[in-house]
mmCIF file of C-alpha atoms in Angstrom:
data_model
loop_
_atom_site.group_PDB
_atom_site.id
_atom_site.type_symbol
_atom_site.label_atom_id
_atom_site.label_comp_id
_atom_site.label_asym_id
_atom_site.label_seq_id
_atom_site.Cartn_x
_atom_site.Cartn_y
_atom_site.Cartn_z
ATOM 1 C CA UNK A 181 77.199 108.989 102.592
ATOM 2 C CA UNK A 182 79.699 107.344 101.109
ATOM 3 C CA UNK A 183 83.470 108.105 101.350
ATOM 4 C CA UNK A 184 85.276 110.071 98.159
ATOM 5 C CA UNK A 185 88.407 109.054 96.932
ATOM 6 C CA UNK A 186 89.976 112.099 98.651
ATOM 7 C CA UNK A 187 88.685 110.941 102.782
ATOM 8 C CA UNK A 188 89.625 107.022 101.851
ATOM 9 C CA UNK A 189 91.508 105.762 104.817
ATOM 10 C CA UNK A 190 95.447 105.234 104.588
ATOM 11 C CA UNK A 191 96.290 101.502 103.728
ATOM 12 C CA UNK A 192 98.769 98.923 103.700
ATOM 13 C CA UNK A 193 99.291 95.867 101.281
ATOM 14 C CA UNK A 194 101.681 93.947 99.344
ATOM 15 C CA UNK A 195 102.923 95.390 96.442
ATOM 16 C CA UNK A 196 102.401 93.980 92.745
ATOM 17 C CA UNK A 197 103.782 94.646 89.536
ATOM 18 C CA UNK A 198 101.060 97.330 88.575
ATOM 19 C CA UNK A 199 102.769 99.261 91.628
ATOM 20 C CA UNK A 200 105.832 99.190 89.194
ATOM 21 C CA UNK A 201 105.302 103.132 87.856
ATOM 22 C CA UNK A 202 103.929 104.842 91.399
ATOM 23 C CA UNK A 203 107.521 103.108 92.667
ATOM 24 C CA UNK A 204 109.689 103.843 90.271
ATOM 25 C CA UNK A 205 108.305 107.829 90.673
ATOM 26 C CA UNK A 206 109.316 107.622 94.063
ATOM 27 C CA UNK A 207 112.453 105.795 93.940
ATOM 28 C CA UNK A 208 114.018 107.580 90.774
ATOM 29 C CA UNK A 209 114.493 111.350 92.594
ATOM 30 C CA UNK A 210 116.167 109.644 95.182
ATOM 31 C CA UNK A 211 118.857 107.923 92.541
ATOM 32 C CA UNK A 212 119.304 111.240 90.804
ATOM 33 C CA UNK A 213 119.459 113.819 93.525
ATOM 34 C CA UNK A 214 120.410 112.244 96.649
ATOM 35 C CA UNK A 215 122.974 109.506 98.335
ATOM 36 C CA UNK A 216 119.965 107.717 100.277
ATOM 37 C CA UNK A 217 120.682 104.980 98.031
ATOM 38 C CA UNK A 218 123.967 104.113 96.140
ATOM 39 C CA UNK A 219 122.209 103.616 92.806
ATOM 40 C CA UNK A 220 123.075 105.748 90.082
ATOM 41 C CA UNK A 221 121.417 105.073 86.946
ATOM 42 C CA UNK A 222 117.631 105.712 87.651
ATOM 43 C CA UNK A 223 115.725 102.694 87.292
ATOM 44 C CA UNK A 224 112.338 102.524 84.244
ATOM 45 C CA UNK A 225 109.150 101.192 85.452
ATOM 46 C CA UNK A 226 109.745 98.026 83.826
ATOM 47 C CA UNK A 227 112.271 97.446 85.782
ATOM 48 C CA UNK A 228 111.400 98.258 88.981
ATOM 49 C CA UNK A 229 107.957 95.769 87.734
ATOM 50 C CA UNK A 230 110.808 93.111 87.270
ATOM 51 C CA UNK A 231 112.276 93.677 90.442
ATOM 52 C CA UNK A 232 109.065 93.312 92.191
ATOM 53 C CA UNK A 233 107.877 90.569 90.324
ATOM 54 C CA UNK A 234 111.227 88.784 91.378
ATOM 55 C CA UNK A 235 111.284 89.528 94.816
ATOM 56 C CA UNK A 236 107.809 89.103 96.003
ATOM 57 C CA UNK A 237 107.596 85.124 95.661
ATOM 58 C CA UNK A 238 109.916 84.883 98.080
ATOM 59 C CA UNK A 239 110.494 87.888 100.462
ATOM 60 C CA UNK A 240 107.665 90.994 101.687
ATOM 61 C CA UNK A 241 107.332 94.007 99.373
ATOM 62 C CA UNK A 242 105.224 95.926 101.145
ATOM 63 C CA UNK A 243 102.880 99.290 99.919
ATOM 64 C CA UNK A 244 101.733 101.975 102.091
ATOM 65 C CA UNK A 245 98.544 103.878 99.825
ATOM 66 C CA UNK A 246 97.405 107.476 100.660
ATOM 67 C CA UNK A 247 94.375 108.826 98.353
ATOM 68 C CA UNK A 248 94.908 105.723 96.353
ATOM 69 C CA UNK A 249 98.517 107.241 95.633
ATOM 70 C CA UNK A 250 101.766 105.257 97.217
ATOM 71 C CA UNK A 251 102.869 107.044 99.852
ATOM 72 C CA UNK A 252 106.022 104.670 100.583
ATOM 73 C CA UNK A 253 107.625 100.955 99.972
ATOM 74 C CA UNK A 254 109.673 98.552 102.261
ATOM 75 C CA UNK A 255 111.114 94.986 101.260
ATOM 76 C CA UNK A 256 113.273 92.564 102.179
ATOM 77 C CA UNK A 257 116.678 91.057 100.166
ATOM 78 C CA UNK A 258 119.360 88.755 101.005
ATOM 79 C CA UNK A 259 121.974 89.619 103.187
ATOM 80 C CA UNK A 260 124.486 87.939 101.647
ATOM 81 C CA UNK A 261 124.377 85.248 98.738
ATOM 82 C CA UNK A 262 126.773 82.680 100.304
ATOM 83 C CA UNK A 263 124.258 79.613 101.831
ATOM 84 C CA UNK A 264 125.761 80.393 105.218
ATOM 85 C CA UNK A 265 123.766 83.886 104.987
ATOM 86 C CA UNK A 266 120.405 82.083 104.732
ATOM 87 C CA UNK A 267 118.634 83.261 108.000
ATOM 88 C CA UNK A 268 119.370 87.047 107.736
ATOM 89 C CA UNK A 269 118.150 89.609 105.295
ATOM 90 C CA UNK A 270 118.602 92.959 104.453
ATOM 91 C CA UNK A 271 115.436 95.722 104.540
ATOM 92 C CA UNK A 272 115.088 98.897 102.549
ATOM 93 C CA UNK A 273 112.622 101.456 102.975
ATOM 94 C CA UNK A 274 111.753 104.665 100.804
ATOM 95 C CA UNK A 275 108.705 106.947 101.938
ATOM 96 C CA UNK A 276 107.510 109.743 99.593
ATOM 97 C CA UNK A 277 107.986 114.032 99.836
ATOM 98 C CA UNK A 278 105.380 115.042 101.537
ATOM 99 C CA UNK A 279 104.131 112.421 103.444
ATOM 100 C CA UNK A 280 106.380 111.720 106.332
ATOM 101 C CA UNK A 281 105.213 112.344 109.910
ATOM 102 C CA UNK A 282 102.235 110.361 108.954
ATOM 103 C CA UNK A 283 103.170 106.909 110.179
ATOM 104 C CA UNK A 284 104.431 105.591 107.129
ATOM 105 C CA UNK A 285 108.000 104.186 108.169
ATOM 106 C CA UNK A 286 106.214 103.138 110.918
ATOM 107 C CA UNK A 287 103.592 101.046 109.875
ATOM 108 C CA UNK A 288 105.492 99.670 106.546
ATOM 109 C CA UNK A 289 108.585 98.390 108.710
ATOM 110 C CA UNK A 290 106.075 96.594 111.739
ATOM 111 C CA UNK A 291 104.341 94.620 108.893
ATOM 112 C CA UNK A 292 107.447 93.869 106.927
ATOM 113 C CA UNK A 293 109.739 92.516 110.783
ATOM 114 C CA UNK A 294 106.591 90.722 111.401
ATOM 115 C CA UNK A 295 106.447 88.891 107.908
ATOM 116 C CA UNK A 296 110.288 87.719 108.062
ATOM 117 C CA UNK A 297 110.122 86.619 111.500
ATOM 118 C CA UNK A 298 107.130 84.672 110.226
ATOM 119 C CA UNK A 299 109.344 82.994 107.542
ATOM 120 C CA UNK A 300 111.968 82.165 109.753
ATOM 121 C CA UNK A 301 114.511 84.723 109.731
ATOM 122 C CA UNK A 302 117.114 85.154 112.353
ATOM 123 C CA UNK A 303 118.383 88.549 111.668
ATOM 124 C CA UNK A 304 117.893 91.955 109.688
ATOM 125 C CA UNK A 305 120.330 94.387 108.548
ATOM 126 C CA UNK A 306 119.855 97.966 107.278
ATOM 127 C CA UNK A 307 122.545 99.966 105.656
ATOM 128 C CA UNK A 308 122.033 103.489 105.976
ATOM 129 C CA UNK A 309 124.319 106.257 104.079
ATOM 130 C CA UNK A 310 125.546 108.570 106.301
ATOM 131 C CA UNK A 311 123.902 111.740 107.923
ATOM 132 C CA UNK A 312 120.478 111.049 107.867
ATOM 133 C CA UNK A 313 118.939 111.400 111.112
ATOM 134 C CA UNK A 314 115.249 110.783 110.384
ATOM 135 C CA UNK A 315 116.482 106.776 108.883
ATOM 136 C CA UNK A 316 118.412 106.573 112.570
ATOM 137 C CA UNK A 317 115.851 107.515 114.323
ATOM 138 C CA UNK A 318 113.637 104.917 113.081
ATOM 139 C CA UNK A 319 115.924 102.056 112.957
ATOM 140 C CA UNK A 320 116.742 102.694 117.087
ATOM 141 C CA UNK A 321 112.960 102.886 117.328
ATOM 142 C CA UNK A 322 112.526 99.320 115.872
ATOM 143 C CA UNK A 323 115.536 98.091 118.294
ATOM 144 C CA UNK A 324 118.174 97.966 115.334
ATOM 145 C CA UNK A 325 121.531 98.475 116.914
ATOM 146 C CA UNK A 326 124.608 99.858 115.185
ATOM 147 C CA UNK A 327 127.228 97.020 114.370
ATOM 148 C CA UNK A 328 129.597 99.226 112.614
ATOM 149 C CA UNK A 329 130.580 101.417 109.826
ATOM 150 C CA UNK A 330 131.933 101.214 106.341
ATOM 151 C CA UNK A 331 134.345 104.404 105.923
ATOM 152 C CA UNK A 332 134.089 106.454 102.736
ATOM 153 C CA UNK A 333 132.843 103.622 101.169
ATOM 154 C CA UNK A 334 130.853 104.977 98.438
ATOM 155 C CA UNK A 335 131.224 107.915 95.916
ATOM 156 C CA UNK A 336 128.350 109.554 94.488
ATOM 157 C CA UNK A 337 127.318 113.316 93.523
ATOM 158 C CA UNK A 338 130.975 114.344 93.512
ATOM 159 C CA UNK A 339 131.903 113.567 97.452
ATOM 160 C CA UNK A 340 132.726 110.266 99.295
ATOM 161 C CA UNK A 341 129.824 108.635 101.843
ATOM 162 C CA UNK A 342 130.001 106.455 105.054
ATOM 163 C CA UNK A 343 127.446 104.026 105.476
ATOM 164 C CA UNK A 344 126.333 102.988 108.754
ATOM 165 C CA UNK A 345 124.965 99.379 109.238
ATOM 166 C CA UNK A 346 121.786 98.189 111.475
ATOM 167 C CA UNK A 347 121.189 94.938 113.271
ATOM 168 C CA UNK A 348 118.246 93.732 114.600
ATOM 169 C CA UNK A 349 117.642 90.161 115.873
ATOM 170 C CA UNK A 350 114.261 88.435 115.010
ATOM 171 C CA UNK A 351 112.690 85.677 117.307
ATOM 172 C CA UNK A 352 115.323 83.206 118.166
ATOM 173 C CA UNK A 353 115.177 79.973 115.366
ATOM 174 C CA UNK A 354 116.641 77.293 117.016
ATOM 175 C CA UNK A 355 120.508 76.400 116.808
ATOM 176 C CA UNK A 356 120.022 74.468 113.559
ATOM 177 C CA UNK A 357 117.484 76.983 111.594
ATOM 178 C CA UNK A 358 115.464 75.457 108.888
ATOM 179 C CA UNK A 359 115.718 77.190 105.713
ATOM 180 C CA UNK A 360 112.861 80.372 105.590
ATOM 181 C CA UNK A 361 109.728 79.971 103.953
ATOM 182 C CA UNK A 362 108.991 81.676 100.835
ATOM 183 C CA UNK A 363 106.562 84.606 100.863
ATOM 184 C CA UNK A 364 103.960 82.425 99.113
ATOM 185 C CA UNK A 365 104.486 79.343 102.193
ATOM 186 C CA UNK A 366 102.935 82.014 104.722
ATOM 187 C CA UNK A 367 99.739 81.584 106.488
ATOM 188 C CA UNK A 368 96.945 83.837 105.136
ATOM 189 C CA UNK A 369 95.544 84.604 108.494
ATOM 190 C CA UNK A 370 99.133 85.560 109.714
ATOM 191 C CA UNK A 371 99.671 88.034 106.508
ATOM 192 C CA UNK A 372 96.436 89.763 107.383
ATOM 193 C CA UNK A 373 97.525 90.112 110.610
ATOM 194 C CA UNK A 374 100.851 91.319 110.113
ATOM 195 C CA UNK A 375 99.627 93.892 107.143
ATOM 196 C CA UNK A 376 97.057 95.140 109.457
ATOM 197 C CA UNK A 377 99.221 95.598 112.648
ATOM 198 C CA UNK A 378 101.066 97.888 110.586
ATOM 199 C CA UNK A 379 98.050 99.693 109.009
ATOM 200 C CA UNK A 380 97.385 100.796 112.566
ATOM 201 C CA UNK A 381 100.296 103.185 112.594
ATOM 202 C CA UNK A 382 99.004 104.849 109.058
ATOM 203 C CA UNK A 383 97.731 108.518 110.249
ATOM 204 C CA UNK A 384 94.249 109.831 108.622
#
């Protein structure tokens, strides 16, 4: 018998510009109503699309599907845009209400480190506004250590926020580092790879 839509198994895939709405419905609550994120004008489907669109050539955005609804998103952006920055990148990920506990984190941020280490990176950072104990938790899981923190460095929703920053190193690159491959210079057996060690961390 086949499976309905409702018993399809969780999955995990790159993101593409039809993603664009699903994102933006999980993104924009988060720009309105909380300090997760230092945005403050909620973004339109169009564009988060353009966002997408101009991120994917060249760094993961990743997808994690539930019921054929996204359940979460993690990419990757530059650290810094100074040439000297090259080899380390920044990560973001946002996981819907109502699905956490369910291996999304999990599985979206072992495919995404295994895509940039593929490209070449040295280095990821992760900026996390300040408390938010579930976001700690899973950066110390994934080895991210805490390098320092910026003091009352934003305002948002009427009080003043610290933000904490994350370090992990990636696979050493050699003393002289060749610049990273794009997204669309990575092997097609390794992307399969990578997006399927992280679908194994997606509960039914």
């Amino acid at each position: 018998m086949p499976e309905s839509a409702a018993m399809q198994r969780p999955t995990l895939r790159l993101a593409h510009s039809d993603d664009a709405e699903q994102i933006a419905s999980i993104y924009g609550p988060l720009v309105r109503d909380t300090a997760v994120t230092f945005e403050v004008d909620v973004p339109s489907a169009s564009e988060m699309r353009s966002r997408i669109i101009d991120t994917a050539m060249r760094l993961p955005w990743l997808v994690a599907e539930r019921d054929d609804h996204i359940a979460g998103f993690a990419y990757a952006g530059r650290h810094r845009r100074r040439a000297a920055y090259a080899s380390s990148a920044d990560v973001s990920i946002y996981v819907a209400d109502g699905t956490r506990r369910l291996g999304i984190g999990r599985g979206l941020y072992t495919a995404l480190l295994d895509l940039l280490s593929a490209q070449g990176y040295a280095n990821v950072f992760a900026g996390i506004a300040l408390p938010n104990d579930a976001s700690v938790a899973l950066h110390e899981s994934f080895e991210f250590s805490l390098v320092g923190v910026y003091r009352s460095v934003g305002y948002k929703l009427g009080a003043w926020w610290d933000v904490a920053w994350w370090q992990r190193p990636l696979p050493p690159v050699g003393p002289t580092p060749p610049p990273p491959k794009a997204m669309v210079e990575i092997d097609r057996d390794h992307l399969e790879r990578a997006l399927a060690s992280g679908r194994a961390h997606l509960a039914d």
